[in-house]
PDB file of C-alpha atoms in Angstrom:
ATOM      1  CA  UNK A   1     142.548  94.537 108.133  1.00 92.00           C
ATOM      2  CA  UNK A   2     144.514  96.056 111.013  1.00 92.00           C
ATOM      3  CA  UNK A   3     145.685  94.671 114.251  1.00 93.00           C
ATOM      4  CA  UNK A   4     147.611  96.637 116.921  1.00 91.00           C
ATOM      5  CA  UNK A   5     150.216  94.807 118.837  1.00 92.00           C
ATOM      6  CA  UNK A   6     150.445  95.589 122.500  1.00 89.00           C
ATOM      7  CA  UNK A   7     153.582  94.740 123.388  1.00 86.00           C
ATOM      8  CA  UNK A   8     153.725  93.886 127.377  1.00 84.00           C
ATOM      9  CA  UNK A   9     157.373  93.991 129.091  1.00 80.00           C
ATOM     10  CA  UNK A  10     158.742  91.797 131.822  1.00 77.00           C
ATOM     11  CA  UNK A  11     160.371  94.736 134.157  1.00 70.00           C
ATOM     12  CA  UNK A  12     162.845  92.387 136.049  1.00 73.00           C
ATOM     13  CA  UNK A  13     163.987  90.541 132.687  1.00 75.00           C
ATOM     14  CA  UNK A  14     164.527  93.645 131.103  1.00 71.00           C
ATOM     15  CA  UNK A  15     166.581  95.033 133.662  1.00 72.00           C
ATOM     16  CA  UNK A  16     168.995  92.242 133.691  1.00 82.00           C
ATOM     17  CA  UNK A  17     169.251  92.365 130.167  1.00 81.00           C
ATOM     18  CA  UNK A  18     172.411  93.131 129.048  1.00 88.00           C
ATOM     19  CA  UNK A  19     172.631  97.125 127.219  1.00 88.00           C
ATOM     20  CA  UNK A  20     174.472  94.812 123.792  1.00 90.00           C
ATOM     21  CA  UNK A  21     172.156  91.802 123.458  1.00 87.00           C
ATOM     22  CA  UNK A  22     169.126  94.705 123.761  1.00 83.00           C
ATOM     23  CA  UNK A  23     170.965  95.915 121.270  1.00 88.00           C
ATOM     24  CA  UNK A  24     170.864  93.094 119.224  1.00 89.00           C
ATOM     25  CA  UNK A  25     167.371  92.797 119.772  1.00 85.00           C
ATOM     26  CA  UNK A  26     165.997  96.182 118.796  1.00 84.00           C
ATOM     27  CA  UNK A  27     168.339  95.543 115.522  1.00 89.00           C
ATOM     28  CA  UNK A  28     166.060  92.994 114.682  1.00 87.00           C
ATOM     29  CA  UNK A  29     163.179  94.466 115.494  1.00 86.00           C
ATOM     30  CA  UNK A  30     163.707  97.520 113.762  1.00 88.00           C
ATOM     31  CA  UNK A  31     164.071  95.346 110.388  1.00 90.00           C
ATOM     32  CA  UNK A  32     160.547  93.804 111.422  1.00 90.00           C
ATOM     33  CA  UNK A  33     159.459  97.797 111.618  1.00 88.00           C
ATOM     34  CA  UNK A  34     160.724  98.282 107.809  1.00 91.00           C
ATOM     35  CA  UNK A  35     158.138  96.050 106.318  1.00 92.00           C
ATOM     36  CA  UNK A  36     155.668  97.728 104.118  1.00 93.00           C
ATOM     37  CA  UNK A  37     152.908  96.058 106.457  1.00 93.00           C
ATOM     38  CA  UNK A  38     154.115  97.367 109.520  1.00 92.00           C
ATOM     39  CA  UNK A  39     152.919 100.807 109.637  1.00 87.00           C
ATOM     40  CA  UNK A  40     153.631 102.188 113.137  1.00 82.00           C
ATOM     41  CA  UNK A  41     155.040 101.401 115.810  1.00 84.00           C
ATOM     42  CA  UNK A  42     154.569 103.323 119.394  1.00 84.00           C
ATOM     43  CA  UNK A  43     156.530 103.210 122.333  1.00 82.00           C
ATOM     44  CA  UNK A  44     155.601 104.008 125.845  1.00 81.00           C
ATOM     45  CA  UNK A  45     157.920 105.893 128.641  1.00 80.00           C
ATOM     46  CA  UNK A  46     158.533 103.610 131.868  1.00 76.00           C
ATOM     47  CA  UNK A  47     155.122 102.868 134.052  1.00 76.00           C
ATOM     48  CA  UNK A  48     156.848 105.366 136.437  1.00 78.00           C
ATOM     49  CA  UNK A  49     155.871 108.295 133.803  1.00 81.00           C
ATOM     50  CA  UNK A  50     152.100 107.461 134.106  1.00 80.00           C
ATOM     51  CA  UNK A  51     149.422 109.344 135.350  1.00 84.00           C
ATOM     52  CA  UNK A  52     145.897 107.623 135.967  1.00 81.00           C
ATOM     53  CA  UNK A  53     142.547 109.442 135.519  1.00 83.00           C
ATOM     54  CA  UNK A  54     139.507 108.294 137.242  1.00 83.00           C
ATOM     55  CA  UNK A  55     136.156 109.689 138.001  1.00 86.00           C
ATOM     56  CA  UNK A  56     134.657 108.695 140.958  1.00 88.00           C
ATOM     57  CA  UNK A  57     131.750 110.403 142.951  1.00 91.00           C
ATOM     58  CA  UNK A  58     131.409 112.971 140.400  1.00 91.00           C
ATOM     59  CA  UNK A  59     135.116 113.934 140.804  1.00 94.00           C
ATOM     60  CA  UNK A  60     137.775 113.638 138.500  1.00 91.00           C
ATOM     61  CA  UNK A  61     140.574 111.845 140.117  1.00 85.00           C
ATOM     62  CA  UNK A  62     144.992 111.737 139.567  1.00 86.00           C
ATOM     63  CA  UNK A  63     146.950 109.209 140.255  1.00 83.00           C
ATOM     64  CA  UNK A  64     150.961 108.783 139.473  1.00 83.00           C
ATOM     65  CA  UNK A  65     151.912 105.854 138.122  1.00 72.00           C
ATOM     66  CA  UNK A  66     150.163 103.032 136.077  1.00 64.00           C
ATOM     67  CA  UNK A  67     146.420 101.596 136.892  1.00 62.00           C
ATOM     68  CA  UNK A  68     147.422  98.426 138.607  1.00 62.00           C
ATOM     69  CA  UNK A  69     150.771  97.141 139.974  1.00 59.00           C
ATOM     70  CA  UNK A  70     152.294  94.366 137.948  1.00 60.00           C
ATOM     71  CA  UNK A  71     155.779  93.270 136.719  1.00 63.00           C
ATOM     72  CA  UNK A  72     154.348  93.419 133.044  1.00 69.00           C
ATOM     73  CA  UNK A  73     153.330  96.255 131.586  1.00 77.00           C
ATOM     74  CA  UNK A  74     152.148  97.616 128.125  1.00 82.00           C
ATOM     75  CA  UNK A  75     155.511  98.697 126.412  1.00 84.00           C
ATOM     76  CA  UNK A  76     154.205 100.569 123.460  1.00 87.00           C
ATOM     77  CA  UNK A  77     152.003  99.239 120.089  1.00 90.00           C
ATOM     78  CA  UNK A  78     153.104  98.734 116.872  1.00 93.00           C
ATOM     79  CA  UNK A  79     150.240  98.661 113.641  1.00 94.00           C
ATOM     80  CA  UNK A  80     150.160  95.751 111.523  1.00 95.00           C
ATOM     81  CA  UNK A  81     148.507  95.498 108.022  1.00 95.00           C
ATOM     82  CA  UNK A  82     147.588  91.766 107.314  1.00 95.00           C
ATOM     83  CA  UNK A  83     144.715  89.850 105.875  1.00 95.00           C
ATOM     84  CA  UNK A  84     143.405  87.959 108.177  1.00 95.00           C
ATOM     85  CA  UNK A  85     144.385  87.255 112.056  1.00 94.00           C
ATOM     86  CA  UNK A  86     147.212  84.635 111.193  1.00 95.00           C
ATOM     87  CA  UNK A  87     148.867  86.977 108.938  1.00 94.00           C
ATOM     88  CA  UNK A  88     149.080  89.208 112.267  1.00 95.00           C
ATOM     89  CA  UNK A  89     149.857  86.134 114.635  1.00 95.00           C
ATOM     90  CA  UNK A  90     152.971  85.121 112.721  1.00 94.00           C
ATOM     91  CA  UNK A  91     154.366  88.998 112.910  1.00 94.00           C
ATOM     92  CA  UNK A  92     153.738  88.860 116.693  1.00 94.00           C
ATOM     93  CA  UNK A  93     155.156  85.172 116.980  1.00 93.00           C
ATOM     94  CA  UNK A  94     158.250  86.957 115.104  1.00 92.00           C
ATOM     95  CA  UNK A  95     158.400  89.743 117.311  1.00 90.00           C
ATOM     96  CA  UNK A  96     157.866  87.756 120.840  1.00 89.00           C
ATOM     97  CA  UNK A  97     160.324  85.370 119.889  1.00 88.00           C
ATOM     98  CA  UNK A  98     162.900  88.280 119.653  1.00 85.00           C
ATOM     99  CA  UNK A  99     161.879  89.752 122.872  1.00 81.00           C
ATOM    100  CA  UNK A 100     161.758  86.251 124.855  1.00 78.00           C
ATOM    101  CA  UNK A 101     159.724  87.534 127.967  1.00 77.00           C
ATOM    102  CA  UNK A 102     156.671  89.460 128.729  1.00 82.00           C
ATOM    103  CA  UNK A 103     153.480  88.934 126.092  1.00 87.00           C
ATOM    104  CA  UNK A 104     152.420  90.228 122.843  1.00 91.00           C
ATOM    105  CA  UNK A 105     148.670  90.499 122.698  1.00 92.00           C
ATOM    106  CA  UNK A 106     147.044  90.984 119.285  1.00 95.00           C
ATOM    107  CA  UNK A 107     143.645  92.595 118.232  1.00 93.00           C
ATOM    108  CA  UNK A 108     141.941  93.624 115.105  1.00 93.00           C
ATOM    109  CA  UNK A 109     141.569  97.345 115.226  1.00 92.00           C
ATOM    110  CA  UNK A 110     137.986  98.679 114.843  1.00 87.00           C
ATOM    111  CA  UNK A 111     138.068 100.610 111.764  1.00 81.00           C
ATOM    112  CA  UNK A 112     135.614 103.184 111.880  1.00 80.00           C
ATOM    113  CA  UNK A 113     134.417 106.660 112.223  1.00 78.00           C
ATOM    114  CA  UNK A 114     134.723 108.577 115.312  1.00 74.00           C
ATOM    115  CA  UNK A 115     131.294 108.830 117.575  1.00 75.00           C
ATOM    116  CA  UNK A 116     130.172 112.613 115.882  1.00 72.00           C
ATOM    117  CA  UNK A 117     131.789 112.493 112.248  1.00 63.00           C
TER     118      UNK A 117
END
């Protein structure tokens, strides 16, 4: 089964991170990446970047930036292959404890055919 990681970032921890221990970090994370299990891993541009789409009133709506206004916000995904949810857990208890701040939420991915095919 498949379970996407969405990887949430603390935006004042990470900007008082120092550039070599996130360094050290993404080192370690990258070896996480390598595992045949591990199958993708997708990272998102700052919350600045963001554009949000509503439709309201029979009008589609823009809006820069991110939905709501938070400190955390979703980083970017990454795929895991594992059997059952624990299998996924521990790769996510891996990961957070590498990061050390925001949250790493985990859910099984629904696995099946577009709405159409």
């Amino acid at each position: 089964m498949r379970y996407a990681l969405l990887i949430y970032n603390d935006s004042e921890v990470l900007d008082r991170r120092p550039q070599e221990e996130q360094r050290r970090i993404n080192d370690r994370i990258y070896e996480v990446m390598k595992r045949p299990n591990v199958s993708g891993w997708l990272r998102l541009r700052n919350v600045e970047a963001a554009t949000t789409v509503r439709y309201e009133q029979g009008r589609t709506l823009l809006t820069d930036g991110p939905f709501v206004d938070s400190k955390d916000y979703l980083g970017g995904f990454i795929l895991v292959e594992a059997e059952n949810l624990d299998g996924a857990l521990a790769v996510a208890g891996e990961l957070q404890e590498l990061q050390g701040a925001g949250a790493i939420e985990v859910r099984p991915v629904r696995e099946e055919p577009p709405v159409g095919a």
